[in-house]
Amino acid sequence: MQSIDRLVTTFVLFTVLTNELVQAQPATLADLPAGSYRYEATHVSSGAEPSQLLLWKRGHTVIGVQSRSATAKFCFRGFVEQNRIVNATRVAPPYAPDSRWEALRGDAFNLDDYRRSERALTEGDQAALRQCFQVFWR
């Protein structure tokens, strides 16, 4: 009987700790601390490369790279609202004052359509983010 009580107590403790751990994990981009993140599209059409977002977040501001393929990369800057990036400005390469700048009013990216990847950013990813920093901090 005592071993059953111990088993029940262990199960209850495990359940409580698991629930606390799940609740402690950030649910949205707004909940995440400042840092760099990779998001990958959850819906990919057949034969297409998955779209991804490389983000640098600080407070409610985000600078990022939107990659639609290995060659189609856009820099953007926007603002975080829960799990969305809103009111973004996007620029296509070449990143110059006379490049095509686009204002994306309202929802620019809904991160519910992406999943956060735990893969570390590569040197190439970091170089792409640095390039976008330079575009928006001139």
PDB file of C-alpha atoms in Angstrom:
ATOM      1  CA  MET A   1       0.000   0.000   0.000  1.00  0.00           C
ATOM      2  CA  GLN A   2       2.830   2.376   0.829  1.00  0.00           C
ATOM      3  CA  SER A   3       4.412   1.867  -2.625  1.00  0.00           C
ATOM      4  CA  ILE A   4       1.092   2.784  -4.305  1.00  0.00           C
ATOM      5  CA  ASP A   5       0.928   5.983  -2.239  1.00  0.00           C
ATOM      6  CA  ARG A   6       4.488   6.803  -3.253  1.00  0.00           C
ATOM      7  CA  LEU A   7       3.656   6.120  -6.897  1.00  0.00           C
ATOM      8  CA  VAL A   8       0.577   8.392  -6.759  1.00  0.00           C
ATOM      9  CA  THR A   9       2.573  11.135  -5.015  1.00  0.00           C
ATOM     10  CA  THR A  10       5.340  10.862  -7.634  1.00  0.00           C
ATOM     11  CA  PHE A  11       2.803  11.018 -10.465  1.00  0.00           C
ATOM     12  CA  VAL A  12       1.075  14.084  -8.991  1.00  0.00           C
ATOM     13  CA  LEU A  13       4.429  15.838  -8.487  1.00  0.00           C
ATOM     14  CA  PHE A  14       5.496  14.971 -12.036  1.00  0.00           C
ATOM     15  CA  THR A  15       2.205  16.333 -13.418  1.00  0.00           C
ATOM     16  CA  VAL A  16       2.518  19.586 -11.466  1.00  0.00           C
ATOM     17  CA  LEU A  17       6.141  20.115 -12.548  1.00  0.00           C
ATOM     18  CA  THR A  18       5.327  19.302 -16.175  1.00  0.00           C
ATOM     19  CA  ASN A  19       2.441  21.787 -16.195  1.00  0.00           C
ATOM     20  CA  GLU A  20       4.673  24.488 -14.685  1.00  0.00           C
ATOM     21  CA  LEU A  21       7.375  23.808 -17.280  1.00  0.00           C
ATOM     22  CA  VAL A  22       4.918  23.991 -20.171  1.00  0.00           C
ATOM     23  CA  GLN A  23       3.464  27.239 -18.831  1.00  0.00           C
ATOM     24  CA  ALA A  24       6.951  28.699 -18.331  1.00  0.00           C
ATOM     25  CA  GLN A  25       7.853  28.323 -22.017  1.00  0.00           C
ATOM     26  CA  PRO A  26       7.173  31.475 -24.060  1.00  0.00           C
ATOM     27  CA  ALA A  27       4.015  31.092 -26.124  1.00  0.00           C
ATOM     28  CA  THR A  28       4.522  33.990 -28.531  1.00  0.00           C
ATOM     29  CA  LEU A  29       7.323  36.021 -30.041  1.00  0.00           C
ATOM     30  CA  ALA A  30       6.381  38.881 -27.698  1.00  0.00           C
ATOM     31  CA  ASP A  31       7.101  36.586 -24.730  1.00  0.00           C
ATOM     32  CA  LEU A  32      10.607  35.665 -25.924  1.00  0.00           C
ATOM     33  CA  PRO A  33      13.640  37.500 -24.558  1.00  0.00           C
ATOM     34  CA  ALA A  34      15.832  39.646 -26.777  1.00  0.00           C
ATOM     35  CA  GLY A  35      17.840  37.524 -29.167  1.00  0.00           C
ATOM     36  CA  SER A  36      18.018  35.850 -32.558  1.00  0.00           C
ATOM     37  CA  TYR A  37      15.478  33.293 -33.716  1.00  0.00           C
ATOM     38  CA  ARG A  38      14.729  31.104 -36.726  1.00  0.00           C
ATOM     39  CA  TYR A  39      11.158  30.403 -37.838  1.00  0.00           C
ATOM     40  CA  GLU A  40      10.255  27.976 -40.618  1.00  0.00           C
ATOM     41  CA  ALA A  41       6.980  27.938 -42.546  1.00  0.00           C
ATOM     42  CA  THR A  42       4.683  25.084 -41.592  1.00  0.00           C
ATOM     43  CA  HIS A  43       3.007  24.931 -45.022  1.00  0.00           C
ATOM     44  CA  VAL A  44       5.279  24.217 -47.967  1.00  0.00           C
ATOM     45  CA  SER A  45       4.023  23.536 -51.469  1.00  0.00           C
ATOM     46  CA  SER A  46       5.490  20.466 -53.129  1.00  0.00           C
ATOM     47  CA  GLY A  47       8.863  21.016 -54.746  1.00  0.00           C
ATOM     48  CA  ALA A  48       9.332  24.411 -53.096  1.00  0.00           C
ATOM     49  CA  GLU A  49      11.968  25.311 -50.547  1.00  0.00           C
ATOM     50  CA  PRO A  50      10.495  26.093 -47.117  1.00  0.00           C
ATOM     51  CA  SER A  51      10.176  29.783 -46.382  1.00  0.00           C
ATOM     52  CA  GLN A  52      11.967  30.929 -43.258  1.00  0.00           C
ATOM     53  CA  LEU A  53      12.381  34.021 -41.148  1.00  0.00           C
ATOM     54  CA  LEU A  54      15.592  34.888 -39.331  1.00  0.00           C
ATOM     55  CA  LEU A  55      14.811  37.391 -36.627  1.00  0.00           C
ATOM     56  CA  TRP A  56      16.670  39.631 -34.229  1.00  0.00           C
ATOM     57  CA  LYS A  57      14.299  40.840 -31.529  1.00  0.00           C
ATOM     58  CA  ARG A  58      14.784  43.508 -28.914  1.00  0.00           C
ATOM     59  CA  GLY A  59      11.761  44.757 -27.018  1.00  0.00           C
ATOM     60  CA  HIS A  60       8.962  45.140 -29.530  1.00  0.00           C
ATOM     61  CA  THR A  61      11.236  45.815 -32.494  1.00  0.00           C
ATOM     62  CA  VAL A  62      12.373  43.108 -34.873  1.00  0.00           C
ATOM     63  CA  ILE A  63      14.807  43.141 -37.783  1.00  0.00           C
ATOM     64  CA  GLY A  64      14.878  40.095 -39.973  1.00  0.00           C
ATOM     65  CA  VAL A  65      15.500  38.245 -43.169  1.00  0.00           C
ATOM     66  CA  GLN A  66      12.666  36.623 -45.082  1.00  0.00           C
ATOM     67  CA  SER A  67      14.006  33.783 -47.233  1.00  0.00           C
ATOM     68  CA  ARG A  68      11.695  32.370 -49.859  1.00  0.00           C
ATOM     69  CA  SER A  69      14.520  30.436 -51.534  1.00  0.00           C
ATOM     70  CA  ALA A  70      18.298  30.343 -51.506  1.00  0.00           C
ATOM     71  CA  THR A  71      18.384  33.447 -53.705  1.00  0.00           C
ATOM     72  CA  ALA A  72      15.189  35.340 -52.760  1.00  0.00           C
ATOM     73  CA  LYS A  73      15.993  37.119 -49.487  1.00  0.00           C
ATOM     74  CA  PHE A  74      14.343  40.281 -48.222  1.00  0.00           C
ATOM     75  CA  CYS A  75      15.331  42.439 -45.237  1.00  0.00           C
ATOM     76  CA  PHE A  76      12.577  43.808 -43.041  1.00  0.00           C
ATOM     77  CA  ARG A  77      11.997  45.769 -39.862  1.00  0.00           C
ATOM     78  CA  GLY A  78       8.725  45.679 -37.952  1.00  0.00           C
ATOM     79  CA  PHE A  79       7.070  45.566 -34.573  1.00  0.00           C
ATOM     80  CA  VAL A  80       6.018  42.588 -32.454  1.00  0.00           C
ATOM     81  CA  GLU A  81       2.407  42.166 -31.352  1.00  0.00           C
ATOM     82  CA  GLN A  82       1.869  38.817 -29.629  1.00  0.00           C
ATOM     83  CA  ASN A  83       2.807  36.289 -32.324  1.00  0.00           C
ATOM     84  CA  ARG A  84       2.711  38.683 -35.273  1.00  0.00           C
ATOM     85  CA  ILE A  85       5.096  41.126 -36.886  1.00  0.00           C
ATOM     86  CA  VAL A  86       3.165  44.235 -37.876  1.00  0.00           C
ATOM     87  CA  ASN A  87       3.781  47.490 -39.733  1.00  0.00           C
ATOM     88  CA  ALA A  88       6.964  46.268 -41.358  1.00  0.00           C
ATOM     89  CA  THR A  89       9.172  47.850 -43.960  1.00  0.00           C
ATOM     90  CA  ARG A  90      10.689  45.389 -46.411  1.00  0.00           C
ATOM     91  CA  VAL A  91      13.438  45.907 -48.970  1.00  0.00           C
ATOM     92  CA  ALA A  92      14.623  43.615 -51.740  1.00  0.00           C
ATOM     93  CA  PRO A  93      18.255  43.341 -52.792  1.00  0.00           C
ATOM     94  CA  PRO A  94      20.313  45.165 -53.747  1.00  0.00           C
ATOM     95  CA  TYR A  95      20.005  46.952 -50.430  1.00  0.00           C
ATOM     96  CA  ALA A  96      20.541  50.539 -51.535  1.00  0.00           C
ATOM     97  CA  PRO A  97      18.654  53.818 -51.122  1.00  0.00           C
ATOM     98  CA  ASP A  98      17.229  53.432 -54.647  1.00  0.00           C
ATOM     99  CA  SER A  99      16.061  49.844 -54.018  1.00  0.00           C
ATOM    100  CA  ARG A 100      12.403  48.918 -53.911  1.00  0.00           C
ATOM    101  CA  TRP A 101      11.152  49.653 -50.369  1.00  0.00           C
ATOM    102  CA  GLU A 102       7.746  48.287 -49.429  1.00  0.00           C
ATOM    103  CA  ALA A 103       5.533  49.239 -46.473  1.00  0.00           C
ATOM    104  CA  LEU A 104       3.560  46.265 -45.112  1.00  0.00           C
ATOM    105  CA  ARG A 105       0.785  47.814 -43.017  1.00  0.00           C
ATOM    106  CA  GLY A 106      -1.024  45.650 -40.482  1.00  0.00           C
ATOM    107  CA  ASP A 107       0.028  42.005 -40.249  1.00  0.00           C
ATOM    108  CA  ALA A 108       3.234  41.472 -42.191  1.00  0.00           C
ATOM    109  CA  PHE A 109       3.943  38.002 -40.768  1.00  0.00           C
ATOM    110  CA  ASN A 110       1.712  35.809 -38.643  1.00  0.00           C
ATOM    111  CA  LEU A 111       4.040  33.454 -36.791  1.00  0.00           C
ATOM    112  CA  ASP A 112       1.191  31.017 -36.187  1.00  0.00           C
ATOM    113  CA  ASP A 113       1.974  29.961 -39.782  1.00  0.00           C
ATOM    114  CA  TYR A 114       5.592  29.225 -38.781  1.00  0.00           C
ATOM    115  CA  ARG A 115       7.294  27.095 -36.170  1.00  0.00           C
ATOM    116  CA  ARG A 116      10.260  28.251 -34.155  1.00  0.00           C
ATOM    117  CA  SER A 117      13.324  26.166 -34.936  1.00  0.00           C
ATOM    118  CA  GLU A 118      15.866  25.250 -32.297  1.00  0.00           C
ATOM    119  CA  ARG A 119      18.624  25.041 -34.934  1.00  0.00           C
ATOM    120  CA  ALA A 120      21.367  27.540 -34.215  1.00  0.00           C
ATOM    121  CA  LEU A 121      21.901  30.305 -36.732  1.00  0.00           C
ATOM    122  CA  THR A 122      24.770  29.548 -39.099  1.00  0.00           C
ATOM    123  CA  GLU A 123      27.526  31.997 -40.004  1.00  0.00           C
ATOM    124  CA  GLY A 124      25.633  32.679 -43.242  1.00  0.00           C
ATOM    125  CA  ASP A 125      22.426  33.381 -41.292  1.00  0.00           C
ATOM    126  CA  GLN A 126      24.253  35.764 -38.974  1.00  0.00           C
ATOM    127  CA  ALA A 127      25.889  37.517 -41.936  1.00  0.00           C
ATOM    128  CA  ALA A 128      22.455  37.993 -43.558  1.00  0.00           C
ATOM    129  CA  LEU A 129      21.085  39.496 -40.322  1.00  0.00           C
ATOM    130  CA  ARG A 130      24.113  41.813 -40.021  1.00  0.00           C
ATOM    131  CA  GLN A 131      23.498  42.991 -43.562  1.00  0.00           C
ATOM    132  CA  CYS A 132      19.873  43.816 -42.658  1.00  0.00           C
ATOM    133  CA  PHE A 133      21.053  45.708 -39.564  1.00  0.00           C
ATOM    134  CA  GLN A 134      23.202  47.839 -41.802  1.00  0.00           C
ATOM    135  CA  VAL A 135      20.250  48.499 -44.131  1.00  0.00           C
ATOM    136  CA  PHE A 136      18.004  49.778 -41.337  1.00  0.00           C
ATOM    137  CA  TRP A 137      20.560  51.477 -39.088  1.00  0.00           C
ATOM    138  CA  ARG A 138      22.243  53.753 -41.652  1.00  0.00           C
TER     139      ARG A 138
END
